[in-house]
Amino acid sequence: MQRPVLILLGFVLLLSACAEERPGASTPQVLSTTVPPTTAPPTTTMSTSSQPEPSSTTSLPSTTSSTTTLVPLGELELQLTEVARGFEQPVLALSPPADDRLFVVDQPGRIWVISGDASELFVDLTNDVIFDGERGLLGLAFHPDYATNGRLFVNYTGDRGATRVVELQAAADGSAADPASQRTILEIPQPARNHNGGMIAFGPDGHLWIGMGDGGGSNDEFDQGQRPDTLLGALLRIDVSSPGTYAVPEDNPFVSGGGAPEVWSYGLRNPWRFTFDGDTIYIADVGQNAREEINVLSLAASRGANFGWPIYEGSSCFRGPCDASGLEFPVAEYGHDEGCSITGGFVYRGRGLPELGGHYFYGDYCSGIIRSLDADGATFSWFGAGNRDITSFGRDAAGEIYVIVGGGSVYRVERGT
């Protein structure tokens, strides 16, 4: 594989996707560089005074216990330790269950695996991925039985800009996956270049969940948000028990009619990352021009849920008449005086920071803020505004959290020193 000098790219830089052959990429460097905290200890910043009453209540997961002496949250300081750099445009970092390796998704179409002090190319899909702006290789999910069956799934922008959910097969030793093993599970046409969603994940039910944006443009111009009969602007849930294909779970809400059978919930604008924590789902939905939001629901309550877009943007009326009945409203939100594009993350379940067990981490791409949401629905600010270009978060098999930036680096969240 040819390895020219790597050029770091901004997240929204438009690249040509028409070339028949693309150059290779330099091997990312694994390292450990500490970035100290940039703000004072956290303070609660959530305000619920302007939020409508939600149509159902949510019980968030409880904090994990630990024998470690806990530091009061008001005294706890965090730092970001750089663990790898040199990626072209990283957008996700994950580990398979019980695997100490970290897999980094690079938006142009490559997945790298970090093990110890080395990084190796796991799979190169650049010949199949259209990469420009918000399009590219966006999601990765390991089958719950990956250790024995080697099955993994990716979400990328393919031919004619369509979203493709593809199954891959890892080699017997787990060191790589062959691009020729691709089998398309689901393909969804996209009317525009943006709002592709891109997150895929296996839920606690063993099914594959897929986050889809409203088709792009602006102001829901394709009228997808309030249509459960389309696969856009929705959270999809499918059964991939049989390799190379999918089935619709019998308990999906629209199996008997009223919507597309793959749809689990709808009314989303651009869910840039969702995650599970036990039987709870967290969805970070990017706003239009005023509000960024986090929706938190039990899986049972999320069945058939309508998150309100474009009737509401967050808890604010966007396109009237704004009738709040039957809609799910965010547990937390913030305005564009604090950022402009929410980046969803993961719930912390690691051992290094037991004080933060059960905290959901998230940030903002534009402002660089990093916050967490606790089990009571309060938000804590850990890093203030800074030029970080937070494209995504990551979580390893031990439950530790990573921050991923558009400049090509991956950082681990650690206790401040």
Coordinates of C-alpha atoms in Angstrom, one line a residue:
M1 CA 0.0 0.0 0.0
Q2 CA 1.5 3.3 -1.0
R3 CA 1.9 5.7 1.9
P4 CA 2.4 9.4 1.0
V5 CA 2.5 12.2 3.5
L6 CA -0.8 12.5 5.3
I7 CA -2.8 15.7 4.9
L8 CA -5.2 16.6 7.8
L9 CA -8.6 17.7 6.8
G10 CA -11.4 19.7 8.3
F11 CA -14.7 17.9 9.0
V12 CA -16.8 20.0 6.5
L13 CA -14.2 20.3 3.8
L14 CA -15.6 19.2 0.5
L15 CA -13.5 16.7 -1.5
S16 CA -13.9 15.3 -4.9
A17 CA -15.5 11.9 -4.8
C18 CA -15.2 11.2 -8.5
A19 CA -11.6 9.9 -8.7
E20 CA -11.4 6.3 -9.7
E21 CA -8.3 5.6 -7.5
R22 CA -7.3 7.2 -4.2
P23 CA -3.9 7.4 -2.6
G24 CA -3.1 5.4 0.5
A25 CA -2.7 6.8 4.0
S26 CA 0.2 7.1 6.4
T27 CA 0.0 4.8 9.4
P28 CA -1.4 6.8 12.4
Q29 CA 1.0 7.2 15.3
V30 CA 0.2 5.8 18.7
L31 CA 1.4 8.0 21.6
S32 CA 0.5 9.4 25.0
T33 CA 0.5 13.2 25.3
T34 CA -1.4 14.9 28.1
V35 CA -3.6 17.9 27.5
P36 CA -4.4 19.5 30.8
P37 CA -7.9 20.7 31.8
T38 CA -8.9 24.0 30.4
T39 CA -11.7 25.0 32.9
A40 CA -12.4 25.0 36.6
P41 CA -14.2 22.1 38.2
P42 CA -17.7 21.4 36.8
T43 CA -20.8 23.3 37.7
T44 CA -24.4 22.3 36.9
T45 CA -25.5 24.2 33.8
M46 CA -28.8 22.6 32.9
S47 CA -32.0 24.7 32.9
T48 CA -35.4 23.1 32.5
S49 CA -37.5 26.1 32.9
S50 CA -38.2 26.4 29.2
Q51 CA -38.8 22.8 28.4
P52 CA -42.3 21.5 27.7
E53 CA -43.4 18.6 29.9
P54 CA -42.4 15.3 28.2
S55 CA -45.1 12.8 27.4
S56 CA -43.4 10.1 29.4
T57 CA -40.9 10.0 32.2
T58 CA -37.4 8.5 32.0
S59 CA -35.4 6.7 34.6
L60 CA -31.7 7.0 33.9
P61 CA -29.2 4.3 34.9
S62 CA -27.7 4.4 38.3
T63 CA -24.1 5.2 39.0
T64 CA -21.7 2.2 39.3
S65 CA -20.2 1.5 42.7
S66 CA -16.5 1.4 43.5
T67 CA -14.3 0.8 46.5
T68 CA -12.1 3.8 45.4
T69 CA -12.3 6.9 47.5
L70 CA -14.6 9.2 45.5
V71 CA -13.7 12.8 44.8
P72 CA -16.7 15.2 45.0
L73 CA -17.8 16.2 41.5
G74 CA -17.1 19.8 42.4
E75 CA -13.4 19.0 43.0
L76 CA -12.9 16.5 40.2
E77 CA -10.7 17.6 37.3
L78 CA -10.3 15.8 34.0
Q79 CA -7.7 15.9 31.3
L80 CA -7.5 14.7 27.7
T81 CA -4.5 12.4 27.0
E82 CA -3.7 12.0 23.3
V83 CA -3.4 8.3 22.5
A84 CA -3.1 8.4 18.7
R85 CA -2.7 10.9 15.9
G86 CA -2.3 11.1 12.1
F87 CA -5.8 9.9 11.1
E88 CA -7.2 11.7 8.1
Q89 CA -10.7 12.4 9.5
P90 CA -11.6 10.1 12.5
V91 CA -15.3 9.9 13.3
L92 CA -15.6 7.0 15.8
A93 CA -13.6 4.7 18.1
L94 CA -14.9 1.4 19.4
S95 CA -13.8 -2.0 20.8
P96 CA -15.4 -5.3 20.3
P97 CA -16.7 -7.0 23.5
A98 CA -13.9 -8.2 25.7
D99 CA -11.2 -7.0 23.2
D100 CA -8.4 -4.7 24.4
R101 CA -7.9 -3.3 20.9
L102 CA -9.4 0.1 19.8
F103 CA -10.8 0.4 16.3
V104 CA -10.8 3.9 14.8
V105 CA -13.1 4.8 11.9
D106 CA -11.6 7.2 9.4
Q107 CA -14.2 9.0 7.3
P108 CA -12.5 8.6 3.9
G109 CA -13.1 4.8 4.2
R110 CA -10.6 3.1 6.4
I111 CA -10.7 1.4 9.8
W112 CA -7.5 1.3 11.8
V113 CA -6.9 -0.9 14.8
I114 CA -4.7 0.2 17.7
S115 CA -3.1 -2.4 19.9
G116 CA -0.5 -1.5 22.4
D117 CA 1.9 1.0 20.8
A118 CA 1.1 0.1 17.2
S119 CA -1.6 0.9 14.7
E120 CA -2.5 -1.3 11.7
L121 CA -4.9 -0.9 8.8
F122 CA -7.9 -3.2 9.5
V123 CA -9.9 -2.6 6.3
D124 CA -9.7 -0.2 3.4
L125 CA -13.1 0.6 1.8
T126 CA -12.1 3.8 0.0
N127 CA -12.9 2.4 -3.4
D128 CA -16.5 2.0 -2.4
V129 CA -17.0 5.1 -0.1
I130 CA -18.0 8.5 -1.3
F131 CA -16.3 11.0 1.0
D132 CA -17.1 14.7 0.9
G133 CA -18.6 17.0 3.6
E134 CA -20.8 14.9 5.9
R135 CA -20.6 11.8 3.7
G136 CA -18.2 9.0 4.0
L137 CA -17.6 6.0 6.3
L138 CA -19.6 7.0 9.3
G139 CA -20.5 4.0 11.5
L140 CA -19.2 0.7 12.8
A141 CA -20.8 -2.1 14.9
F142 CA -19.4 -5.4 16.1
H143 CA -21.8 -8.3 16.3
P144 CA -22.3 -9.3 20.0
D145 CA -20.7 -12.7 19.1
Y146 CA -17.8 -11.1 17.1
A147 CA -15.2 -13.0 19.0
T148 CA -16.5 -16.3 17.6
N149 CA -18.2 -15.3 14.3
G150 CA -16.0 -12.3 13.1
R151 CA -19.1 -10.4 11.9
L152 CA -19.0 -6.6 11.8
F153 CA -21.1 -4.0 10.1
V154 CA -20.4 -0.5 8.7
N155 CA -22.5 2.4 7.6
Y156 CA -21.1 4.5 4.7
T157 CA -22.2 6.7 1.8
G158 CA -22.0 4.7 -1.4
D159 CA -22.9 4.9 -5.0
R160 CA -25.2 7.9 -5.9
G161 CA -24.9 9.1 -2.3
A162 CA -27.0 6.4 -0.8
T163 CA -26.6 5.2 2.7
R164 CA -25.3 1.6 2.7
V165 CA -25.3 -0.7 5.7
V166 CA -22.8 -3.4 4.9
E167 CA -21.7 -6.6 6.6
L168 CA -18.0 -7.6 6.6
Q169 CA -16.2 -10.7 7.7
A170 CA -13.0 -10.5 9.8
A171 CA -10.1 -12.9 9.2
A172 CA -9.9 -15.9 11.5
D173 CA -7.1 -14.2 13.6
G174 CA -9.1 -11.0 13.8
S175 CA -6.3 -8.9 12.3
A176 CA -8.1 -7.6 9.3
A177 CA -11.3 -7.7 7.2
D178 CA -11.4 -8.3 3.5
P179 CA -13.3 -5.6 1.4
A180 CA -14.4 -8.4 -0.9
S181 CA -16.4 -9.9 1.9
Q182 CA -18.9 -7.0 1.8
R183 CA -22.5 -7.9 1.7
T184 CA -25.0 -5.0 1.5
I185 CA -27.7 -5.4 4.2
L186 CA -29.7 -2.2 3.5
E187 CA -29.4 0.6 1.0
I188 CA -31.3 3.9 1.5
P189 CA -31.3 6.7 -1.1
Q190 CA -30.4 10.1 0.1
P191 CA -31.9 13.2 -1.5
A192 CA -29.1 15.5 -0.4
R193 CA -25.5 15.4 0.7
N194 CA -26.0 16.1 4.4
H195 CA -27.9 14.7 7.4
N196 CA -26.8 11.2 6.8
G197 CA -27.0 10.1 10.5
G198 CA -24.5 7.3 10.2
M199 CA -24.5 5.6 13.7
I200 CA -25.2 1.9 13.9
A201 CA -25.1 -0.1 17.1
F202 CA -26.3 -3.4 18.5
G203 CA -28.9 -2.9 21.2
P204 CA -29.3 -5.0 24.4
D205 CA -31.9 -6.9 22.4
G206 CA -29.3 -8.2 20.0
H207 CA -30.8 -6.3 17.0
L208 CA -29.0 -3.8 14.8
W209 CA -30.1 -0.1 15.2
I210 CA -29.5 2.5 12.5
G211 CA -29.7 6.3 12.9
M212 CA -31.0 8.1 9.9
G213 CA -31.2 11.9 9.2
D214 CA -34.1 13.6 7.5
G215 CA -32.5 13.5 4.0
G216 CA -30.6 16.8 4.3
G217 CA -31.0 20.3 2.9
S218 CA -32.4 22.5 5.6
N219 CA -35.7 23.0 7.4
D220 CA -36.8 19.4 6.6
E221 CA -37.3 20.5 3.0
F222 CA -38.0 16.9 1.9
D223 CA -40.8 16.5 4.5
Q224 CA -39.4 13.4 6.0
G225 CA -39.3 14.2 9.7
Q226 CA -43.0 13.5 10.5
R227 CA -43.4 10.5 8.1
P228 CA -42.9 7.1 9.8
D229 CA -43.5 5.5 6.4
T230 CA -40.0 6.5 5.2
L231 CA -36.6 5.4 6.4
L232 CA -35.3 8.9 6.8
G233 CA -35.5 11.1 10.0
A234 CA -35.8 7.9 12.0
L235 CA -34.2 5.3 14.2
L236 CA -34.4 1.9 12.5
R237 CA -34.2 -1.6 14.1
I238 CA -33.5 -4.8 12.2
D239 CA -32.6 -8.4 12.8
V240 CA -29.3 -9.5 11.2
S241 CA -29.2 -13.0 12.7
S242 CA -28.9 -14.5 9.2
P243 CA -25.6 -13.4 7.5
G244 CA -26.0 -11.2 4.4
T245 CA -29.6 -10.2 4.9
Y246 CA -32.0 -8.8 7.5
A247 CA -35.5 -9.4 8.8
V248 CA -37.9 -7.1 10.6
P249 CA -38.4 -7.9 14.3
E250 CA -42.0 -8.8 15.0
D251 CA -42.3 -6.3 17.8
N252 CA -41.3 -3.2 15.7
P253 CA -44.1 -0.7 16.1
F254 CA -45.2 -0.4 12.4
V255 CA -45.0 -4.1 11.4
S256 CA -48.8 -4.2 11.0
G257 CA -49.0 -0.8 9.2
G258 CA -48.9 2.9 9.8
G259 CA -45.3 3.2 8.9
A260 CA -42.2 1.5 7.4
P261 CA -41.7 -1.8 9.2
E262 CA -38.0 -1.1 9.9
V263 CA -38.8 2.2 11.7
W264 CA -38.6 2.1 15.5
S265 CA -39.0 5.8 16.2
Y266 CA -39.1 9.0 14.1
G267 CA -39.1 12.8 14.2
L268 CA -35.3 13.1 14.1
R269 CA -33.3 15.7 12.2
N270 CA -29.8 14.3 12.2
P271 CA -29.0 11.9 15.1
W272 CA -25.2 12.3 15.1
R273 CA -24.6 9.4 17.5
F274 CA -26.8 7.4 19.7
T275 CA -25.8 4.8 22.3
F276 CA -27.3 2.3 24.7
D277 CA -26.7 1.9 28.4
G278 CA -28.6 -1.1 29.6
D279 CA -32.2 -0.7 28.5
T280 CA -31.8 3.1 28.0
I281 CA -31.1 4.8 24.7
Y282 CA -29.4 8.3 24.4
I283 CA -29.8 10.2 21.1
A284 CA -28.0 13.4 20.3
D285 CA -29.9 15.2 17.6
V286 CA -28.3 18.1 15.7
G287 CA -30.5 21.2 15.5
Q288 CA -31.3 23.6 12.7
N289 CA -30.4 27.1 13.8
A290 CA -31.3 27.5 17.5
R291 CA -31.3 24.3 19.7
E292 CA -29.2 21.2 20.2
E293 CA -30.8 18.3 22.1
I294 CA -30.3 15.0 23.9
N295 CA -33.2 12.6 24.1
V296 CA -33.1 9.9 26.8
L297 CA -35.7 7.1 26.9
S298 CA -36.1 3.5 28.0
L299 CA -36.2 1.2 25.0
A300 CA -39.9 0.4 25.8
A301 CA -40.8 4.1 25.8
S302 CA -38.9 4.8 22.6
R303 CA -41.0 2.3 20.7
G304 CA -42.9 4.3 18.1
A305 CA -41.8 7.6 19.7
N306 CA -42.0 10.9 17.8
F307 CA -39.2 13.2 18.7
G308 CA -40.9 16.2 17.1
W309 CA -38.8 17.4 14.3
P310 CA -39.7 19.7 12.4
I311 CA -42.6 20.7 14.6
Y312 CA -40.1 21.4 17.4
E313 CA -36.4 22.1 17.4
G314 CA -35.5 20.9 20.8
S315 CA -38.2 22.3 23.0
S316 CA -38.8 25.4 20.8
C317 CA -41.6 25.6 18.3
F318 CA -40.1 25.4 14.8
R319 CA -42.9 24.9 12.3
G320 CA -46.4 25.5 13.7
P321 CA -49.0 24.8 14.7
C322 CA -47.0 23.4 17.6
D323 CA -49.0 20.8 19.4
A324 CA -46.8 19.1 22.0
S325 CA -49.2 16.2 22.6
G326 CA -47.7 12.8 21.8
L327 CA -44.2 14.1 21.4
E328 CA -41.0 13.3 23.2
F329 CA -39.0 16.3 24.4
P330 CA -35.3 16.4 25.2
V331 CA -33.9 15.7 28.6
A332 CA -31.1 18.3 28.0
E333 CA -30.6 21.0 25.4
Y334 CA -28.6 24.1 24.7
G335 CA -28.7 27.1 22.4
H336 CA -26.5 28.3 19.7
D337 CA -24.9 30.8 22.0
E338 CA -23.0 27.8 23.4
G339 CA -22.4 25.8 20.1
C340 CA -23.9 24.9 16.8
S341 CA -23.7 21.1 16.3
I342 CA -24.0 18.5 19.1
T343 CA -21.7 15.5 19.0
G344 CA -23.2 12.6 20.9
G345 CA -21.0 10.3 22.9
F346 CA -21.2 7.4 25.3
V347 CA -22.1 6.5 28.9
Y348 CA -19.0 6.2 31.1
R349 CA -18.7 2.7 32.7
G350 CA -14.9 2.5 33.2
R351 CA -12.8 2.0 36.4
G352 CA -10.6 5.1 36.3
L353 CA -13.3 7.6 37.1
P354 CA -15.9 5.9 39.3
E355 CA -17.3 9.3 40.3
L356 CA -18.6 9.5 36.7
G357 CA -20.2 6.1 36.4
G358 CA -23.4 6.5 34.5
H359 CA -22.5 9.9 33.1
Y360 CA -23.3 10.4 29.4
F361 CA -20.5 12.4 27.7
Y362 CA -21.2 14.7 24.8
G363 CA -19.7 17.8 23.2
D364 CA -20.2 20.3 20.5
Y365 CA -18.3 20.3 17.1
C366 CA -18.3 24.1 16.7
S367 CA -17.5 25.3 20.2
G368 CA -15.5 22.4 21.6
I369 CA -17.4 22.2 24.9
I370 CA -17.4 18.8 26.6
R371 CA -20.1 18.0 29.1
S372 CA -21.7 15.0 30.9
L373 CA -25.3 14.3 31.8
D374 CA -25.8 12.5 35.1
A375 CA -28.5 10.1 36.2
D376 CA -30.6 13.0 37.6
G377 CA -30.6 14.9 34.3
A378 CA -28.1 17.5 35.4
T379 CA -25.3 18.6 33.1
F380 CA -21.7 19.1 34.2
S381 CA -19.2 21.2 32.1
W382 CA -15.7 19.6 32.0
F383 CA -14.0 21.5 29.1
G384 CA -15.1 25.0 27.9
A385 CA -15.1 26.4 24.5
G386 CA -11.9 25.6 22.5
N387 CA -10.9 24.9 18.9
R388 CA -11.3 21.1 19.1
D389 CA -13.6 20.2 16.1
I390 CA -15.1 17.3 18.1
T391 CA -16.3 14.9 15.4
S392 CA -17.2 12.1 17.7
F393 CA -16.5 10.2 20.9
G394 CA -15.3 6.6 21.5
R395 CA -15.6 3.9 24.2
D396 CA -13.4 0.9 24.7
A397 CA -14.3 -2.5 26.0
A398 CA -13.3 -1.4 29.5
G399 CA -15.8 1.5 29.4
E400 CA -13.3 4.3 29.2
I401 CA -14.3 7.3 27.1
Y402 CA -12.4 8.9 24.2
V403 CA -12.7 12.2 22.4
I404 CA -12.1 12.4 18.7
V405 CA -11.2 15.6 16.8
G406 CA -11.2 16.5 13.2
G407 CA -7.5 17.3 13.3
G408 CA -6.8 13.6 13.3
S409 CA -6.2 12.8 17.0
V410 CA -7.9 10.5 19.5
Y411 CA -7.8 11.4 23.2
R412 CA -8.7 9.4 26.3
V413 CA -10.6 11.1 29.1
E414 CA -8.6 10.7 32.3
R415 CA -8.3 12.0 35.8
G416 CA -6.5 15.4 35.9
T417 CA -3.0 15.4 37.4

